[in-house]
């Protein structure tokens, strides 16, 4: 079972879906408003973290993440409640209202007790990795930890450079890959990285295990990513679900 949601204009709805993309339960989220929800992830304490992180013109001053105790999708309930919200900002940001400032984000993941965020760029092919220094509530300035150049990688089929528009990320949480690998999705494909044995997060980009180029005519605009055991599951904007087997060794999909 997977959790998903819509972004701006889609209302305050959270969806539990099965591995084929069929809706199991639709739940109204109470306690916040969907300005531009972009990603959702699990922590290690039974909660979901919902990112109101969409910031296409880098002009928002109300960016936030929301904690929701994970519900039972098979229970007879139709609402869930935000029990904590954390507002955040980028301490180094000086330009607002300019999409080339690159403070948009669509990717959250949980690792070693912390929530992490990746930026989506329009001015270059990079992404920046940030850590939330606190999740106790109120407002926090994100800690810049690392940068990664997606444009340094070439599609083996087209020989074109990849773009830096990151749309999702997730750590493997179960099966033989649990805690050992994490994945980062962009419009052109997906990267799989080895999880470092130690460090402060700056090493998360240290070992690229594989990068898998997509045939966009098949996958369309990909927006969501999760692990299912040793497979990667990707969902596009039209809600089509794609399963990527053997993600550590393959170079193209499909």
JSON list of N, CA and C in Angstrom, two decimals, residues 176-228:
[
{"chain": "A", "resi": 176, "resn": "UNK", "atom": "N", "xyz": [16.04, -6.59, 1.34]},
{"chain": "A", "resi": 176, "resn": "UNK", "atom": "CA", "xyz": [17.50, -6.66, 1.37]},
{"chain": "A", "resi": 176, "resn": "UNK", "atom": "C", "xyz": [18.17, -5.31, 1.16]},
{"chain": "A", "resi": 177, "resn": "UNK", "atom": "N", "xyz": [17.46, -4.34, 0.59]},
{"chain": "A", "resi": 177, "resn": "UNK", "atom": "CA", "xyz": [18.04, -3.02, 0.33]},
{"chain": "A", "resi": 177, "resn": "UNK", "atom": "C", "xyz": [17.80, -2.03, 1.46]},
{"chain": "A", "resi": 178, "resn": "UNK", "atom": "N", "xyz": [17.08, -2.43, 2.49]},
{"chain": "A", "resi": 178, "resn": "UNK", "atom": "CA", "xyz": [16.68, -1.51, 3.55]},
{"chain": "A", "resi": 178, "resn": "UNK", "atom": "C", "xyz": [17.88, -0.81, 4.17]},
{"chain": "A", "resi": 179, "resn": "UNK", "atom": "N", "xyz": [17.84, 0.51, 4.18]},
{"chain": "A", "resi": 179, "resn": "UNK", "atom": "CA", "xyz": [18.91, 1.30, 4.77]},
{"chain": "A", "resi": 179, "resn": "UNK", "atom": "C", "xyz": [20.20, 1.32, 3.99]},
{"chain": "A", "resi": 180, "resn": "UNK", "atom": "N", "xyz": [20.24, 0.64, 2.84]},
{"chain": "A", "resi": 180, "resn": "UNK", "atom": "CA", "xyz": [21.49, 0.54, 2.07]},
{"chain": "A", "resi": 180, "resn": "UNK", "atom": "C", "xyz": [21.49, 1.42, 0.83]},
{"chain": "A", "resi": 181, "resn": "UNK", "atom": "N", "xyz": [20.31, 1.73, 0.31]},
{"chain": "A", "resi": 181, "resn": "UNK", "atom": "CA", "xyz": [20.23, 2.51, -0.93]},
{"chain": "A", "resi": 181, "resn": "UNK", "atom": "C", "xyz": [19.11, 3.55, -0.82]},
{"chain": "A", "resi": 182, "resn": "UNK", "atom": "N", "xyz": [19.28, 4.63, -1.56]},
{"chain": "A", "resi": 182, "resn": "UNK", "atom": "CA", "xyz": [18.20, 5.60, -1.70]},
{"chain": "A", "resi": 182, "resn": "UNK", "atom": "C", "xyz": [18.14, 6.04, -3.15]},
{"chain": "A", "resi": 183, "resn": "UNK", "atom": "N", "xyz": [16.97, 6.53, -3.56]},
{"chain": "A", "resi": 183, "resn": "UNK", "atom": "CA", "xyz": [16.74, 6.87, -4.97]},
{"chain": "A", "resi": 183, "resn": "UNK", "atom": "C", "xyz": [16.26, 8.31, -5.09]},
{"chain": "A", "resi": 184, "resn": "UNK", "atom": "N", "xyz": [16.64, 8.94, -6.20]},
{"chain": "A", "resi": 184, "resn": "UNK", "atom": "CA", "xyz": [16.25, 10.32, -6.50]},
{"chain": "A", "resi": 184, "resn": "UNK", "atom": "C", "xyz": [15.70, 10.37, -7.92]},
{"chain": "A", "resi": 185, "resn": "UNK", "atom": "N", "xyz": [14.47, 10.84, -8.06]},
{"chain": "A", "resi": 185, "resn": "UNK", "atom": "CA", "xyz": [13.76, 10.87, -9.33]},
{"chain": "A", "resi": 185, "resn": "UNK", "atom": "C", "xyz": [13.87, 12.25, -9.97]},
{"chain": "A", "resi": 186, "resn": "UNK", "atom": "N", "xyz": [14.06, 12.27, -11.29]},
{"chain": "A", "resi": 186, "resn": "UNK", "atom": "CA", "xyz": [13.96, 13.52, -12.05]},
{"chain": "A", "resi": 186, "resn": "UNK", "atom": "C", "xyz": [13.19, 13.22, -13.33]},
{"chain": "A", "resi": 187, "resn": "UNK", "atom": "N", "xyz": [12.91, 14.24, -14.13]},
{"chain": "A", "resi": 187, "resn": "UNK", "atom": "CA", "xyz": [12.11, 14.03, -15.33]},
{"chain": "A", "resi": 187, "resn": "UNK", "atom": "C", "xyz": [12.78, 13.05, -16.30]},
{"chain": "A", "resi": 188, "resn": "UNK", "atom": "N", "xyz": [14.10, 13.01, -16.32]},
{"chain": "A", "resi": 188, "resn": "UNK", "atom": "CA", "xyz": [14.81, 12.18, -17.28]},
{"chain": "A", "resi": 188, "resn": "UNK", "atom": "C", "xyz": [15.02, 10.74, -16.83]},
{"chain": "A", "resi": 189, "resn": "UNK", "atom": "N", "xyz": [14.91, 10.48, -15.54]},
{"chain": "A", "resi": 189, "resn": "UNK", "atom": "CA", "xyz": [15.17, 9.14, -15.04]},
{"chain": "A", "resi": 189, "resn": "UNK", "atom": "C", "xyz": [15.32, 9.13, -13.54]},
{"chain": "A", "resi": 190, "resn": "UNK", "atom": "N", "xyz": [16.03, 8.12, -13.04]},
{"chain": "A", "resi": 190, "resn": "UNK", "atom": "CA", "xyz": [16.19, 7.98, -11.60]},
{"chain": "A", "resi": 190, "resn": "UNK", "atom": "C", "xyz": [17.62, 7.58, -11.28]},
{"chain": "A", "resi": 191, "resn": "UNK", "atom": "N", "xyz": [18.16, 8.17, -10.22]},
{"chain": "A", "resi": 191, "resn": "UNK", "atom": "CA", "xyz": [19.47, 7.81, -9.68]},
{"chain": "A", "resi": 191, "resn": "UNK", "atom": "C", "xyz": [19.28, 6.90, -8.48]},
{"chain": "A", "resi": 192, "resn": "UNK", "atom": "N", "xyz": [20.15, 5.92, -8.32]},
{"chain": "A", "resi": 192, "resn": "UNK", "atom": "CA", "xyz": [20.22, 5.12, -7.11]},
{"chain": "A", "resi": 192, "resn": "UNK", "atom": "C", "xyz": [21.59, 5.34, -6.48]},
{"chain": "A", "resi": 193, "resn": "UNK", "atom": "N", "xyz": [21.60, 5.72, -5.19]},
{"chain": "A", "resi": 193, "resn": "UNK", "atom": "CA", "xyz": [22.82, 5.99, -4.46]},
{"chain": "A", "resi": 193, "resn": "UNK", "atom": "C", "xyz": [22.98, 4.98, -3.33]},
{"chain": "A", "resi": 194, "resn": "UNK", "atom": "N", "xyz": [24.22, 4.70, -2.96]},
{"chain": "A", "resi": 194, "resn": "UNK", "atom": "CA", "xyz": [24.50, 3.92, -1.76]},
{"chain": "A", "resi": 194, "resn": "UNK", "atom": "C", "xyz": [24.37, 4.84, -0.55]},
{"chain": "A", "resi": 195, "resn": "UNK", "atom": "N", "xyz": [23.76, 4.33, 0.51]},
{"chain": "A", "resi": 195, "resn": "UNK", "atom": "CA", "xyz": [23.64, 5.09, 1.75]},
{"chain": "A", "resi": 195, "resn": "UNK", "atom": "C", "xyz": [24.96, 4.99, 2.50]},
{"chain": "A", "resi": 196, "resn": "UNK", "atom": "N", "xyz": [25.57, 6.10, 2.90]},
{"chain": "A", "resi": 196, "resn": "UNK", "atom": "CA", "xyz": [26.85, 6.05, 3.60]},
{"chain": "A", "resi": 196, "resn": "UNK", "atom": "C", "xyz": [26.71, 5.43, 4.98]},
{"chain": "A", "resi": 197, "resn": "UNK", "atom": "N", "xyz": [27.77, 4.77, 5.43]},
{"chain": "A", "resi": 197, "resn": "UNK", "atom": "CA", "xyz": [27.75, 4.12, 6.73]},
{"chain": "A", "resi": 197, "resn": "UNK", "atom": "C", "xyz": [27.84, 5.12, 7.87]},
{"chain": "A", "resi": 198, "resn": "UNK", "atom": "N", "xyz": [28.38, 6.31, 7.59]},
{"chain": "A", "resi": 198, "resn": "UNK", "atom": "CA", "xyz": [28.52, 7.33, 8.62]},
{"chain": "A", "resi": 198, "resn": "UNK", "atom": "C", "xyz": [28.51, 8.70, 7.95]},
{"chain": "A", "resi": 199, "resn": "UNK", "atom": "N", "xyz": [28.63, 9.73, 8.76]},
{"chain": "A", "resi": 199, "resn": "UNK", "atom": "CA", "xyz": [28.68, 11.08, 8.21]},
{"chain": "A", "resi": 199, "resn": "UNK", "atom": "C", "xyz": [27.44, 11.88, 8.53]},
{"chain": "A", "resi": 200, "resn": "UNK", "atom": "N", "xyz": [27.45, 13.14, 8.10]},
{"chain": "A", "resi": 200, "resn": "UNK", "atom": "CA", "xyz": [26.38, 14.07, 8.45]},
{"chain": "A", "resi": 200, "resn": "UNK", "atom": "C", "xyz": [25.39, 14.30, 7.31]},
{"chain": "A", "resi": 201, "resn": "UNK", "atom": "N", "xyz": [25.47, 13.49, 6.26]},
{"chain": "A", "resi": 201, "resn": "UNK", "atom": "CA", "xyz": [24.59, 13.64, 5.11]},
{"chain": "A", "resi": 201, "resn": "UNK", "atom": "C", "xyz": [25.30, 14.16, 3.89]},
{"chain": "A", "resi": 202, "resn": "UNK", "atom": "N", "xyz": [26.46, 14.77, 4.08]},
{"chain": "A", "resi": 202, "resn": "UNK", "atom": "CA", "xyz": [27.22, 15.27, 2.95]},
{"chain": "A", "resi": 202, "resn": "UNK", "atom": "C", "xyz": [27.68, 14.18, 2.01]},
{"chain": "A", "resi": 203, "resn": "UNK", "atom": "N", "xyz": [27.67, 12.93, 2.49]},
{"chain": "A", "resi": 203, "resn": "UNK", "atom": "CA", "xyz": [28.12, 11.80, 1.70]},
{"chain": "A", "resi": 203, "resn": "UNK", "atom": "C", "xyz": [26.98, 11.08, 0.98]},
{"chain": "A", "resi": 204, "resn": "UNK", "atom": "N", "xyz": [25.75, 11.57, 1.11]},
{"chain": "A", "resi": 204, "resn": "UNK", "atom": "CA", "xyz": [24.62, 10.89, 0.48]},
{"chain": "A", "resi": 204, "resn": "UNK", "atom": "C", "xyz": [24.74, 10.82, -1.04]},
{"chain": "A", "resi": 205, "resn": "UNK", "atom": "N", "xyz": [25.44, 11.77, -1.64]},
{"chain": "A", "resi": 205, "resn": "UNK", "atom": "CA", "xyz": [25.67, 11.75, -3.09]},
{"chain": "A", "resi": 205, "resn": "UNK", "atom": "C", "xyz": [26.99, 11.07, -3.45]},
{"chain": "A", "resi": 206, "resn": "UNK", "atom": "N", "xyz": [27.66, 10.48, -2.47]},
{"chain": "A", "resi": 206, "resn": "UNK", "atom": "CA", "xyz": [29.03, 10.02, -2.68]},
{"chain": "A", "resi": 206, "resn": "UNK", "atom": "C", "xyz": [29.20, 8.86, -3.63]},
{"chain": "A", "resi": 207, "resn": "UNK", "atom": "N", "xyz": [28.24, 7.94, -3.68]},
{"chain": "A", "resi": 207, "resn": "UNK", "atom": "CA", "xyz": [28.38, 6.75, -4.53]},
{"chain": "A", "resi": 207, "resn": "UNK", "atom": "C", "xyz": [27.12, 6.55, -5.37]},
{"chain": "A", "resi": 208, "resn": "UNK", "atom": "N", "xyz": [27.21, 6.86, -6.66]},
{"chain": "A", "resi": 208, "resn": "UNK", "atom": "CA", "xyz": [26.11, 6.60, -7.59]},
{"chain": "A", "resi": 208, "resn": "UNK", "atom": "C", "xyz": [26.20, 5.13, -8.01]},
{"chain": "A", "resi": 209, "resn": "UNK", "atom": "N", "xyz": [25.22, 4.34, -7.62]},
{"chain": "A", "resi": 209, "resn": "UNK", "atom": "CA", "xyz": [25.19, 2.92, -7.95]},
{"chain": "A", "resi": 209, "resn": "UNK", "atom": "C", "xyz": [24.69, 2.72, -9.38]},
{"chain": "A", "resi": 210, "resn": "UNK", "atom": "N", "xyz": [23.65, 3.46, -9.75]},
{"chain": "A", "resi": 210, "resn": "UNK", "atom": "CA", "xyz": [23.10, 3.36, -11.11]},
{"chain": "A", "resi": 210, "resn": "UNK", "atom": "C", "xyz": [22.34, 4.63, -11.44]},
{"chain": "A", "resi": 211, "resn": "UNK", "atom": "N", "xyz": [22.21, 4.91, -12.73]},
{"chain": "A", "resi": 211, "resn": "UNK", "atom": "CA", "xyz": [21.26, 5.93, -13.19]},
{"chain": "A", "resi": 211, "resn": "UNK", "atom": "C", "xyz": [20.51, 5.35, -14.37]},
{"chain": "A", "resi": 212, "resn": "UNK", "atom": "N", "xyz": [19.18, 5.41, -14.27]},
{"chain": "A", "resi": 212, "resn": "UNK", "atom": "CA", "xyz": [18.29, 4.72, -15.20]},
{"chain": "A", "resi": 212, "resn": "UNK", "atom": "C", "xyz": [17.55, 5.76, -16.03]},
{"chain": "A", "resi": 213, "resn": "UNK", "atom": "N", "xyz": [17.80, 5.79, -17.33]},
{"chain": "A", "resi": 213, "resn": "UNK", "atom": "CA", "xyz": [17.17, 6.76, -18.22]},
{"chain": "A", "resi": 213, "resn": "UNK", "atom": "C", "xyz": [15.78, 6.28, -18.62]},
{"chain": "A", "resi": 214, "resn": "UNK", "atom": "N", "xyz": [14.81, 7.19, -18.62]},
{"chain": "A", "resi": 214, "resn": "UNK", "atom": "CA", "xyz": [13.44, 6.86, -19.00]},
{"chain": "A", "resi": 214, "resn": "UNK", "atom": "C", "xyz": [13.18, 7.18, -20.47]},
{"chain": "A", "resi": 215, "resn": "UNK", "atom": "N", "xyz": [12.32, 6.38, -21.09]},
{"chain": "A", "resi": 215, "resn": "UNK", "atom": "CA", "xyz": [11.71, 6.74, -22.36]},
{"chain": "A", "resi": 215, "resn": "UNK", "atom": "C", "xyz": [10.48, 7.58, -22.00]},
{"chain": "A", "resi": 216, "resn": "UNK", "atom": "N", "xyz": [10.59, 8.90, -22.13]},
{"chain": "A", "resi": 216, "resn": "UNK", "atom": "CA", "xyz": [9.52, 9.78, -21.68]},
{"chain": "A", "resi": 216, "resn": "UNK", "atom": "C", "xyz": [8.23, 9.59, -22.47]},
{"chain": "A", "resi": 217, "resn": "UNK", "atom": "N", "xyz": [8.34, 9.01, -23.66]},
{"chain": "A", "resi": 217, "resn": "UNK", "atom": "CA", "xyz": [7.13, 8.70, -24.42]},
{"chain": "A", "resi": 217, "resn": "UNK", "atom": "C", "xyz": [6.30, 7.63, -23.73]},
{"chain": "A", "resi": 218, "resn": "UNK", "atom": "N", "xyz": [6.94, 6.84, -22.88]},
{"chain": "A", "resi": 218, "resn": "UNK", "atom": "CA", "xyz": [6.25, 5.81, -22.11]},
{"chain": "A", "resi": 218, "resn": "UNK", "atom": "C", "xyz": [5.88, 6.32, -20.72]},
{"chain": "A", "resi": 219, "resn": "UNK", "atom": "N", "xyz": [6.85, 6.91, -20.04]},
{"chain": "A", "resi": 219, "resn": "UNK", "atom": "CA", "xyz": [6.65, 7.27, -18.64]},
{"chain": "A", "resi": 219, "resn": "UNK", "atom": "C", "xyz": [5.94, 8.60, -18.45]},
{"chain": "A", "resi": 220, "resn": "UNK", "atom": "N", "xyz": [6.02, 9.50, -19.44]},
{"chain": "A", "resi": 220, "resn": "UNK", "atom": "CA", "xyz": [5.42, 10.81, -19.27]},
{"chain": "A", "resi": 220, "resn": "UNK", "atom": "C", "xyz": [6.15, 11.62, -18.22]},
{"chain": "A", "resi": 221, "resn": "UNK", "atom": "N", "xyz": [5.43, 12.55, -17.59]},
{"chain": "A", "resi": 221, "resn": "UNK", "atom": "CA", "xyz": [6.03, 13.41, -16.56]},
{"chain": "A", "resi": 221, "resn": "UNK", "atom": "C", "xyz": [5.95, 12.70, -15.22]},
{"chain": "A", "resi": 222, "resn": "UNK", "atom": "N", "xyz": [7.08, 12.19, -14.75]},
{"chain": "A", "resi": 222, "resn": "UNK", "atom": "CA", "xyz": [7.10, 11.40, -13.52]},
{"chain": "A", "resi": 222, "resn": "UNK", "atom": "C", "xyz": [7.18, 12.32, -12.31]},
{"chain": "A", "resi": 223, "resn": "UNK", "atom": "N", "xyz": [6.40, 11.97, -11.27]},
{"chain": "A", "resi": 223, "resn": "UNK", "atom": "CA", "xyz": [6.26, 12.88, -10.13]},
{"chain": "A", "resi": 223, "resn": "UNK", "atom": "C", "xyz": [6.45, 12.21, -8.78]},
{"chain": "A", "resi": 224, "resn": "UNK", "atom": "N", "xyz": [6.34, 10.89, -8.68]},
{"chain": "A", "resi": 224, "resn": "UNK", "atom": "CA", "xyz": [6.39, 10.23, -7.38]},
{"chain": "A", "resi": 224, "resn": "UNK", "atom": "C", "xyz": [7.22, 8.96, -7.47]},
{"chain": "A", "resi": 225, "resn": "UNK", "atom": "N", "xyz": [7.82, 8.60, -6.33]},
{"chain": "A", "resi": 225, "resn": "UNK", "atom": "CA", "xyz": [8.75, 7.47, -6.29]},
{"chain": "A", "resi": 225, "resn": "UNK", "atom": "C", "xyz": [8.69, 6.81, -4.92]},
{"chain": "A", "resi": 226, "resn": "UNK", "atom": "N", "xyz": [8.75, 5.48, -4.91]},
{"chain": "A", "resi": 226, "resn": "UNK", "atom": "CA", "xyz": [8.93, 4.75, -3.67]},
{"chain": "A", "resi": 226, "resn": "UNK", "atom": "C", "xyz": [9.61, 3.43, -3.97]},
{"chain": "A", "resi": 227, "resn": "UNK", "atom": "N", "xyz": [10.03, 2.74, -2.92]},
{"chain": "A", "resi": 227, "resn": "UNK", "atom": "CA", "xyz": [10.58, 1.39, -3.04]},
{"chain": "A", "resi": 227, "resn": "UNK", "atom": "C", "xyz": [9.50, 0.38, -2.69]},
{"chain": "A", "resi": 228, "resn": "UNK", "atom": "N", "xyz": [9.54, -0.76, -3.34]},
{"chain": "A", "resi": 228, "resn": "UNK", "atom": "CA", "xyz": [8.70, -1.90, -2.99]},
{"chain": "A", "resi": 228, "resn": "UNK", "atom": "C", "xyz": [9.62, -3.11, -2.94]}
]
